[in-house]
Short mmCIF file of C-alpha atoms in Angstrom, two decimals:
data_model
loop_
_atom_site.label_atom_id
_atom_site.label_comp_id
_atom_site.label_asym_id
_atom_site.label_seq_id
_atom_site.Cartn_x
_atom_site.Cartn_y
_atom_site.Cartn_z
CA MET A 1 11.48 -1.51 120.11
CA ASP A 2 12.84 -2.87 116.84
CA LEU A 3 10.19 -0.91 114.92
CA ILE A 4 11.11 2.27 116.80
CA ILE A 5 14.77 1.81 115.86
CA ILE A 6 13.86 1.25 112.21
CA LEU A 7 11.68 4.38 112.11
CA GLN A 8 14.37 6.39 113.91
CA ALA A 9 16.90 5.34 111.28
CA GLY A 10 14.38 6.18 108.57
CA VAL A 11 14.06 9.73 109.83
CA ALA A 12 17.85 10.09 109.84
CA THR A 13 18.16 8.75 106.30
CA GLY A 14 15.23 10.86 105.16
CA THR A 15 17.11 13.97 106.25
CA ILE A 16 19.64 13.35 103.47
CA LEU A 17 16.84 13.29 100.91
CA LEU A 18 15.21 16.32 102.53
CA PHE A 19 18.24 18.59 102.06
CA ALA A 20 18.75 17.52 98.45
CA THR A 21 15.03 17.79 97.66
CA ILE A 22 14.64 21.26 99.17
CA GLY A 23 17.70 22.41 97.23
CA GLU A 24 16.35 21.11 93.91
CA LEU A 25 12.91 22.49 94.78
CA LEU A 26 14.32 26.02 95.13
CA THR A 27 16.33 25.66 91.92
CA GLU A 28 13.30 24.50 89.95
CA ARG A 29 11.15 27.23 91.49
CA SER A 30 13.51 29.71 89.83
CA GLY A 31 12.91 28.09 86.45
CA ILE A 32 16.04 25.92 86.18
CA LEU A 33 15.97 22.11 86.14
CA ASN A 34 19.17 20.63 87.55
CA LEU A 35 19.52 16.86 87.21
CA GLY A 36 23.05 17.01 88.61
CA VAL A 37 21.96 16.51 92.24
CA GLU A 38 23.71 13.14 92.49
CA GLY A 39 27.02 14.59 91.33
CA MET A 40 26.79 17.55 93.70
CA MET A 41 25.99 15.23 96.61
CA LEU A 42 29.07 13.13 95.81
CA ILE A 43 31.23 16.25 95.71
CA GLY A 44 29.78 17.34 99.06
CA ALA A 45 30.29 13.95 100.70
CA MET A 46 33.89 13.67 99.49
CA SER A 47 34.76 17.29 100.37
CA ALA A 48 33.29 17.04 103.86
CA TYR A 49 34.97 13.76 104.68
CA SER A 50 38.40 14.72 103.31
CA THR A 51 38.30 18.07 105.12
CA ALA A 52 37.29 16.44 108.39
CA ILE A 53 40.12 13.92 107.99
CA ALA A 54 42.66 16.66 107.28
CA THR A 55 41.58 19.12 109.97
CA GLY A 56 39.78 17.00 112.57
CA ASN A 57 36.90 19.49 112.40
CA PRO A 58 33.61 18.12 111.00
CA TRP A 59 32.00 21.58 111.06
CA LEU A 60 34.68 22.87 108.71
CA GLY A 61 34.03 19.81 106.54
CA LEU A 62 30.35 20.74 106.48
CA LEU A 63 31.17 24.28 105.34
CA VAL A 64 33.52 23.06 102.62
CA ALA A 65 30.85 20.65 101.36
CA ILE A 66 28.29 23.46 101.11
CA LEU A 67 30.71 25.66 99.18
CA ALA A 68 31.87 22.81 96.93
CA GLY A 69 28.31 21.83 96.03
CA GLY A 70 27.38 25.45 95.35
CA LEU A 71 30.45 26.16 93.24
CA ILE A 72 30.16 23.10 91.01
CA SER A 73 26.49 23.95 90.46
CA GLN A 74 27.59 27.15 88.76
CA VAL A 75 28.90 25.10 85.85
CA HIS A 76 25.29 24.16 85.18
CA ALA A 77 24.16 27.74 85.80
CA VAL A 78 26.53 29.21 83.21
CA ILE A 79 25.66 26.59 80.60
CA THR A 80 21.89 26.91 81.01
CA ILE A 81 21.45 30.61 81.89
CA LYS A 82 24.20 32.35 79.95
CA LEU A 83 24.63 29.90 77.06
CA GLN A 84 20.95 28.85 76.97
CA ALA A 85 21.89 25.17 76.49
CA ASP A 86 19.59 22.24 77.16
CA GLN A 87 19.00 21.90 80.91
CA VAL A 88 18.56 18.13 80.89
CA VAL A 89 21.80 17.47 79.01
CA SER A 90 23.73 19.93 81.18
CA GLY A 91 22.35 18.39 84.38
CA LEU A 92 23.33 14.89 83.31
CA ALA A 93 26.80 16.15 82.41
CA LEU A 94 27.07 17.73 85.86
CA THR A 95 26.28 14.36 87.43
CA PHE A 96 29.12 12.75 85.48
CA LEU A 97 31.45 15.67 86.32
CA GLY A 98 30.66 15.53 90.03
CA ALA A 99 30.95 11.75 90.19
CA GLY A 100 34.22 11.65 88.27
CA THR A 101 35.80 14.51 90.21
CA SER A 102 34.83 13.05 93.58
CA LEU A 103 36.16 9.61 92.66
CA VAL A 104 39.51 11.02 91.54
CA LEU A 105 39.97 13.41 94.48
CA GLY A 106 38.56 10.93 96.98
CA GLU A 107 40.86 8.09 96.02
CA GLY A 108 42.28 6.50 99.17
CA LEU A 109 39.83 8.21 101.53
CA SER A 110 38.15 4.93 102.41
CA LYS A 111 41.40 3.85 104.09
CA ALA A 112 42.10 7.18 105.77
CA GLY A 113 41.12 6.02 109.26
CA THR A 114 38.71 7.45 111.82
CA VAL A 115 37.24 10.93 111.59
CA SER A 116 35.43 13.27 113.95
CA LEU A 117 31.70 13.18 113.29
CA LEU A 118 28.89 15.69 113.73
CA PRO A 119 27.27 15.32 117.18
CA ALA A 120 24.11 13.36 117.94
CA PHE A 121 21.96 14.07 120.99
CA SER A 122 18.45 13.92 122.40
CA ILE A 123 16.11 16.86 122.96
CA PRO A 124 15.06 17.00 126.63
CA LEU A 125 11.31 16.70 127.28
CA LEU A 126 10.54 16.15 123.58
CA ASP A 127 12.24 12.76 123.74
CA GLN A 128 9.70 11.76 126.40
CA ILE A 129 6.71 12.10 124.06
CA PRO A 130 5.16 8.62 123.63
CA ILE A 131 6.13 6.92 120.36
CA LEU A 132 7.08 10.14 118.52
CA GLY A 133 9.75 11.15 121.04
CA PRO A 134 12.01 8.11 120.56
CA ILE A 135 11.62 8.32 116.77
CA PHE A 136 12.20 12.03 116.17
CA PHE A 137 14.05 13.41 119.21
CA THR A 138 16.20 10.65 120.72
CA ARG A 139 19.89 10.38 119.78
CA GLN A 140 19.46 11.99 116.39
CA SER A 141 22.22 13.84 114.56
CA VAL A 142 22.30 17.62 114.71
CA MET A 143 21.61 17.50 110.96
CA VAL A 144 18.24 15.85 111.60
CA TYR A 145 17.22 18.72 113.87
CA LEU A 146 18.46 21.19 111.26
CA GLY A 147 16.13 19.49 108.79
CA TYR A 148 13.19 20.01 111.14
CA LEU A 149 13.92 23.75 111.15
CA LEU A 150 14.62 24.04 107.44
CA VAL A 151 11.18 22.93 106.25
CA PRO A 152 9.03 25.63 107.94
CA LEU A 153 11.64 28.29 107.21
CA VAL A 154 11.70 27.52 103.48
CA TRP A 155 7.90 27.24 103.37
CA TYR A 156 7.54 30.65 105.00
CA TYR A 157 10.25 32.15 102.79
CA ILE A 158 8.58 31.00 99.56
CA ASN A 159 5.02 31.91 100.49
CA HIS A 160 5.23 34.90 102.83
CA THR A 161 8.28 37.02 101.98
CA ARG A 162 9.09 39.45 99.17
CA PRO A 163 12.22 37.50 98.08
CA GLY A 164 10.03 34.39 97.97
CA MET A 165 7.54 36.22 95.76
CA HIS A 166 10.41 37.20 93.46
CA LEU A 167 11.50 33.56 93.34
CA ARG A 168 8.03 32.42 92.30
CA ALA A 169 7.74 35.22 89.77
CA VAL A 170 11.09 34.41 88.16
CA GLY A 171 10.14 30.76 87.83
CA GLU A 172 6.53 31.18 86.71
CA TYR A 173 6.47 34.54 84.88
CA PRO A 174 10.05 35.60 84.03
CA ALA A 175 8.93 38.21 81.49
CA ALA A 176 6.65 39.86 84.05
CA ALA A 177 9.39 39.70 86.69
CA ASP A 178 11.82 41.34 84.29
CA ALA A 179 9.28 44.09 83.51
CA LEU A 180 9.10 44.83 87.25
CA GLY A 181 12.87 45.31 87.38
CA ILE A 182 13.81 41.93 88.88
CA ASN A 183 17.13 40.63 87.57
CA VAL A 184 15.98 37.21 86.40
CA ALA A 185 19.41 35.85 85.45
CA ARG A 186 21.02 36.93 88.73
CA LEU A 187 18.29 35.32 90.81
CA ARG A 188 18.56 32.11 88.84
CA TYR A 189 22.32 31.98 89.37
CA PHE A 190 21.70 32.47 93.08
CA TYR A 191 19.11 29.71 93.43
CA VAL A 192 21.15 27.27 91.38
CA PHE A 193 23.95 27.96 93.88
CA VAL A 194 21.57 27.43 96.82
CA GLY A 195 20.40 24.16 95.32
CA GLY A 196 23.98 23.00 94.88
CA ALA A 197 24.88 24.09 98.41
CA LEU A 198 22.01 22.06 99.88
CA ALA A 199 22.97 19.06 97.74
CA GLY A 200 26.50 19.40 99.11
CA LEU A 201 25.03 19.61 102.61
CA ALA A 202 23.10 16.40 101.91
CA GLY A 203 26.32 14.68 100.86
CA ALA A 204 28.10 15.88 103.99
CA THR A 205 25.21 14.58 106.10
CA ILE A 206 25.91 11.13 104.70
CA SER A 207 29.68 11.06 105.18
CA LEU A 208 29.85 12.87 108.53
CA ALA A 209 26.63 11.87 110.29
CA ILE A 210 24.26 9.22 108.94
CA SER A 211 26.56 6.69 107.21
CA PRO A 212 30.04 7.95 108.10
CA GLY A 213 32.79 7.31 105.57
CA TRP A 214 33.59 7.57 101.89
CA PHE A 215 32.59 4.63 99.70
CA SER A 216 33.04 6.17 96.22
CA GLU A 217 29.81 6.27 94.18
CA LEU A 218 28.13 3.96 96.72
CA THR A 219 28.18 6.83 99.22
CA THR A 220 25.06 8.40 97.71
CA ALA A 221 23.73 5.22 96.04
CA GLY A 222 21.33 7.07 93.76
CA GLN A 223 19.72 9.26 96.42
CA GLY A 224 20.25 12.33 94.24
CA TRP A 225 17.92 10.85 91.63
CA ILE A 226 15.34 10.05 94.32
CA ALA A 227 15.50 13.71 95.41
CA VAL A 228 14.72 14.84 91.86
CA GLY A 229 11.69 12.54 91.84
CA LEU A 230 10.59 13.78 95.25
CA VAL A 231 10.43 17.35 93.98
CA ILE A 232 7.78 16.27 91.49
CA PHE A 233 5.99 14.20 94.15
CA ALA A 234 6.00 17.24 96.45
CA GLN A 235 4.62 19.52 93.72
CA TRP A 236 7.33 22.01 94.67
CA ASP A 237 6.04 22.37 98.24
CA PRO A 238 8.55 22.06 101.14
CA VAL A 239 6.06 20.42 103.53
CA ARG A 240 5.15 17.71 101.02
CA ALA A 241 8.87 17.33 100.30
CA ALA A 242 9.49 16.61 103.99
CA PHE A 243 6.67 14.06 104.08
CA GLY A 244 8.02 12.30 100.98
CA SER A 245 11.61 12.34 102.21
CA TYR A 246 10.84 10.83 105.60
CA MET A 247 8.46 8.27 104.15
#
């Protein structure tokens, strides 16, 4: 039973890494390296928690976190796409910007009191599967189940849709994509935003579901950097990213 509980908690924690990893995977597939995942996660965690405190609505907090992560990612997008600056330096700067902004705006949140959290529930029938049921489908957060759906959807999107083909073309052969009339810069802006939005979602998953609360920079505890490493481990494949995240 103790092992089951540990594995169940591992799946929940892995969901945080999964969202951040999938976001960075899509960004890098478009040809942009964004090392600012940690900063965007902190912004997302702080935004979600403060919004839930203020409104009593964790779903609104989730939405604000997604938007906040996506918007701050556009700082990196402008610097690297429009100004053609170094992507590594810009990504590191984004980490510092996100961390500093979240610490300033989140001051006092740790003493703000209780907050409504995202729901956790079991999936009927699936939770009865021996061994796997208690680990994957018993009393997990709604965000965990969202992670289960996200992986096959992103895999199918990248490999079996026309927009996914455009994404791969922009990342691998931008000159050829441009010759075919694909707006390379616009697509890169979009996928940097998507990556930031998913990093913000990962942050919100921490503060409103998996480890509720705001604990300044300890909220993410370096998980953004792990997500960047997992993208390389996964070789830019969503299924491998899921395996790495949960492991």
